[in-house]
Amino acid sequence: GDSVTQMEGPVTLSEEAFLTINCTYTATGYPSLFWYVQYPGEGLQLLLKATKADDKGSNKGFEATYRKETTSFHLEKGSVQVSDSAVYFCALSFYLGDRNQFYFGTGTSLTVIP
Amino acid sequence: DGGITQSPKYLFRKEGQNVTLSCEQNLNHDAMYWYRQDPGQGLRLIYYSQIVNDFQKGDIAEGYSVSREKKESFPLTVTSAQKNPTAFYLCASSIFLGTDGYTFGSGTRLTVV
């Protein structure tokens, strides 16, 4: 079935390190792909999105490219900050039947240490 | 500014009580959703509604009920039939197709005391 698989955490990095969080998906059709971020005790915030193959979503220094050939949407940031410490969720969305289908990964916890 | 408001932020329930979590949006979104999040886990869909006066069960609807009498509002009732209700509850909304992604509220943390 349709699903999202993302890298398990927790991930701990030093400030200014390079970040990659892997996300792969399985879907029939052509889904839209998203990364959400959740800070402690808060709801999810949309970080970036891509709606078709080869699109690159970017926001706040984070980037992810929609790779149809590898069914991946890996999240990257060149230099992380302490304030990036949060849980990151990969998600996909597509319309099937009578409603929108939305699948979340299980989340990857990131801690950035000074 | 448009957004989703969930209230209260913290809620305590005694055994055998029903409690209602509020979710209001002013984004003019057609669809609304309720998710449950347990520590260290992903999100699980409880109920969703694509239009007013219509809603559907998600993956874990047992012990929960909802109503959608207004486009802006989608309250969730956690009934006494829900045996393990302690969790973080998230409300979300989207345009009808949902392909632009969801907008989330800030969540309600429910604890059974």
XYZ file of C-alpha atoms in Angstrom:
227
model
C 0.000 0.000 0.000
C 0.886 3.647 -0.035
C 3.281 4.755 2.653
C 6.153 6.925 3.739
C 9.347 5.608 5.314
C 11.734 7.992 6.963
C 15.011 7.628 8.748
C 14.703 6.637 12.352
C 16.171 8.860 14.970
C 17.118 10.312 17.176
C 19.690 12.309 15.290
C 22.193 14.414 17.221
C 24.401 16.937 15.430
C 26.752 19.692 16.404
C 25.880 23.226 15.413
C 26.857 24.051 11.793
C 26.910 20.384 10.782
C 25.258 19.142 7.584
C 21.858 17.515 7.974
C 20.244 14.802 5.902
C 17.022 13.057 6.905
C 16.062 10.350 4.459
C 12.504 9.840 3.255
C 11.251 7.356 0.682
C 7.709 6.765 -0.399
C 5.472 4.210 -2.029
C 2.494 5.535 -3.911
C 0.309 4.840 -6.872
C -0.018 7.859 -9.077
C 1.723 11.182 -8.548
C 1.620 12.403 -4.988
C 2.575 15.755 -3.538
C 5.366 15.527 -0.963
C 5.877 17.521 2.208
C 8.155 18.029 5.171
C 6.625 19.178 8.422
C 8.413 20.285 11.592
C 7.123 19.940 15.137
C 8.687 21.863 18.008
C 8.166 20.567 21.563
C 4.577 20.877 22.744
C 3.366 22.383 19.485
C 1.503 21.354 16.374
C 3.059 20.563 13.014
C 4.196 23.369 10.744
C 4.641 22.978 7.023
C 8.338 23.360 6.266
C 8.399 22.798 2.513
C 6.640 20.959 -0.257
C 7.008 19.723 -3.831
C 4.150 18.803 -6.106
C 5.822 17.113 -9.079
C 8.947 15.238 -10.068
C 12.210 17.237 -9.951
C 10.605 20.056 -7.996
C 12.758 21.393 -5.172
C 11.066 22.704 -2.069
C 13.019 25.081 0.140
C 12.475 27.140 3.273
C 14.628 28.468 6.120
C 17.757 26.897 4.632
C 16.144 23.465 4.318
C 15.782 21.809 0.923
C 14.274 18.643 -0.505
C 14.021 17.456 -4.103
C 11.212 15.250 -5.421
C 13.029 12.288 -6.993
C 10.603 10.055 -8.825
C 13.273 7.646 -10.071
C 14.326 6.829 -6.508
C 10.927 7.615 -4.900
C 12.689 9.837 -2.403
C 12.324 13.259 -0.820
C 15.323 13.643 1.472
C 15.536 16.708 3.701
C 18.861 18.579 3.794
C 20.332 21.630 5.445
C 23.874 22.795 5.023
C 24.446 24.215 8.498
C 22.088 23.402 11.357
C 21.436 25.625 14.347
C 20.353 24.844 17.886
C 16.951 26.309 17.013
C 16.458 23.538 14.405
C 16.050 20.984 17.195
C 12.620 19.468 16.585
C 10.849 16.440 15.139
C 10.622 16.294 11.347
C 7.850 14.452 9.500
C 7.831 13.467 5.866
C 4.371 13.178 4.283
C 2.683 12.501 0.987
C -0.707 13.449 -0.348
C -2.782 12.394 -3.310
C -6.428 12.286 -4.242
C -7.968 8.851 -4.671
C -11.576 7.788 -4.815
C -13.671 10.235 -2.893
C -11.093 11.852 -0.677
C -7.584 13.060 -0.235
C -5.150 10.486 1.103
C -2.460 11.831 3.410
C 0.290 9.669 4.876
C 2.854 10.710 7.489
C 6.146 9.114 8.323
C 6.835 8.276 11.953
C 9.004 11.350 12.509
C 12.722 11.895 13.062
C 13.871 13.689 16.177
C 16.776 16.093 15.666
C 18.841 17.564 18.487
C 21.481 20.156 17.666
C 24.083 20.779 20.350
C 26.161 23.967 20.619
C -4.125 36.247 10.391
C -5.808 33.035 9.327
C -5.173 29.864 11.230
C -6.503 27.047 13.355
C -7.231 27.471 17.032
C -7.407 24.510 19.352
C -8.586 24.802 22.926
C -7.847 24.120 25.631
C -4.107 23.556 25.409
C -4.194 21.206 28.412
C -7.169 19.127 29.520
C -7.623 16.709 32.368
C -10.292 14.035 32.348
C -11.532 11.863 35.133
C -12.341 8.244 34.530
C -15.790 7.826 32.976
C -16.093 11.400 31.767
C -16.664 12.669 28.276
C -14.615 15.680 27.236
C -14.800 17.858 24.141
C -11.830 19.386 22.360
C -12.458 22.500 20.327
C -11.075 23.215 16.856
C -11.873 26.391 14.925
C -10.399 27.588 11.627
C -10.746 30.861 9.717
C -8.919 29.725 6.597
C -12.117 28.972 4.680
C -10.900 25.396 4.323
C -13.432 22.762 3.347
C -11.812 19.748 4.996
C -10.895 19.222 8.628
C -9.160 16.377 10.427
C -8.388 15.053 13.886
C -5.187 13.191 14.659
C -3.873 11.529 17.769
C -0.155 11.549 18.590
C 1.378 9.355 21.259
C 4.915 9.888 22.618
C 7.565 8.955 20.092
C 4.984 7.905 17.543
C 3.579 9.268 14.365
C 0.100 10.622 13.739
C -2.999 8.469 13.564
C -6.199 9.704 11.921
C -9.296 9.680 14.128
C -11.965 11.392 12.014
C -12.135 13.664 9.015
C -14.743 15.844 7.369
C -14.681 17.100 3.808
C -17.870 19.162 3.906
C -20.317 20.507 6.453
C -22.673 17.942 7.982
C -20.541 15.052 6.758
C -17.671 13.211 8.416
C -15.944 9.861 8.123
C -14.088 7.554 10.477
C -10.350 7.361 10.269
C -8.100 4.570 11.450
C -8.817 4.815 15.193
C -12.351 6.226 15.560
C -13.520 3.924 18.358
C -14.288 5.872 21.532
C -14.426 9.230 19.729
C -17.197 11.276 18.151
C -17.288 14.464 16.069
C -19.718 16.926 14.540
C -19.421 19.379 11.661
C -22.319 21.783 11.893
C -20.308 24.758 10.653
C -17.504 25.002 8.137
C -15.265 26.682 10.690
C -15.705 24.214 13.534
C -14.920 20.524 14.048
C -15.119 19.577 17.742
C -13.912 16.180 18.943
C -15.509 14.393 21.899
C -13.452 11.801 23.708
C -15.991 9.481 25.283
C -15.686 7.204 28.281
C -15.509 4.310 25.815
C -11.994 5.398 24.845
C -9.925 3.313 27.231
C -6.580 4.999 26.721
C -7.277 8.643 25.930
C -4.080 10.210 27.286
C -2.388 11.668 24.208
C -1.690 14.814 22.224
C -4.553 15.684 19.866
C -4.000 17.659 16.688
C -6.611 19.266 14.494
C -5.837 20.136 10.881
C -7.573 21.617 7.871
C -7.025 21.778 4.128
C -8.619 22.807 0.888
C -10.932 20.129 -0.418
C -8.308 18.271 -2.429
C -5.709 18.557 0.311
C -2.870 18.529 -2.169
C -1.509 21.824 -0.824
C -0.885 20.169 2.490
C -2.542 20.532 5.843
C -2.531 23.418 8.303
C -2.313 22.264 11.907
C -3.447 23.717 15.180
C -1.149 23.871 18.187
C -2.675 20.802 19.803
C -4.468 19.792 23.000
C -2.770 17.566 25.539
C -5.331 15.349 27.245
C -4.473 13.539 30.456
C -6.624 11.108 32.396
C -6.411 11.637 36.149
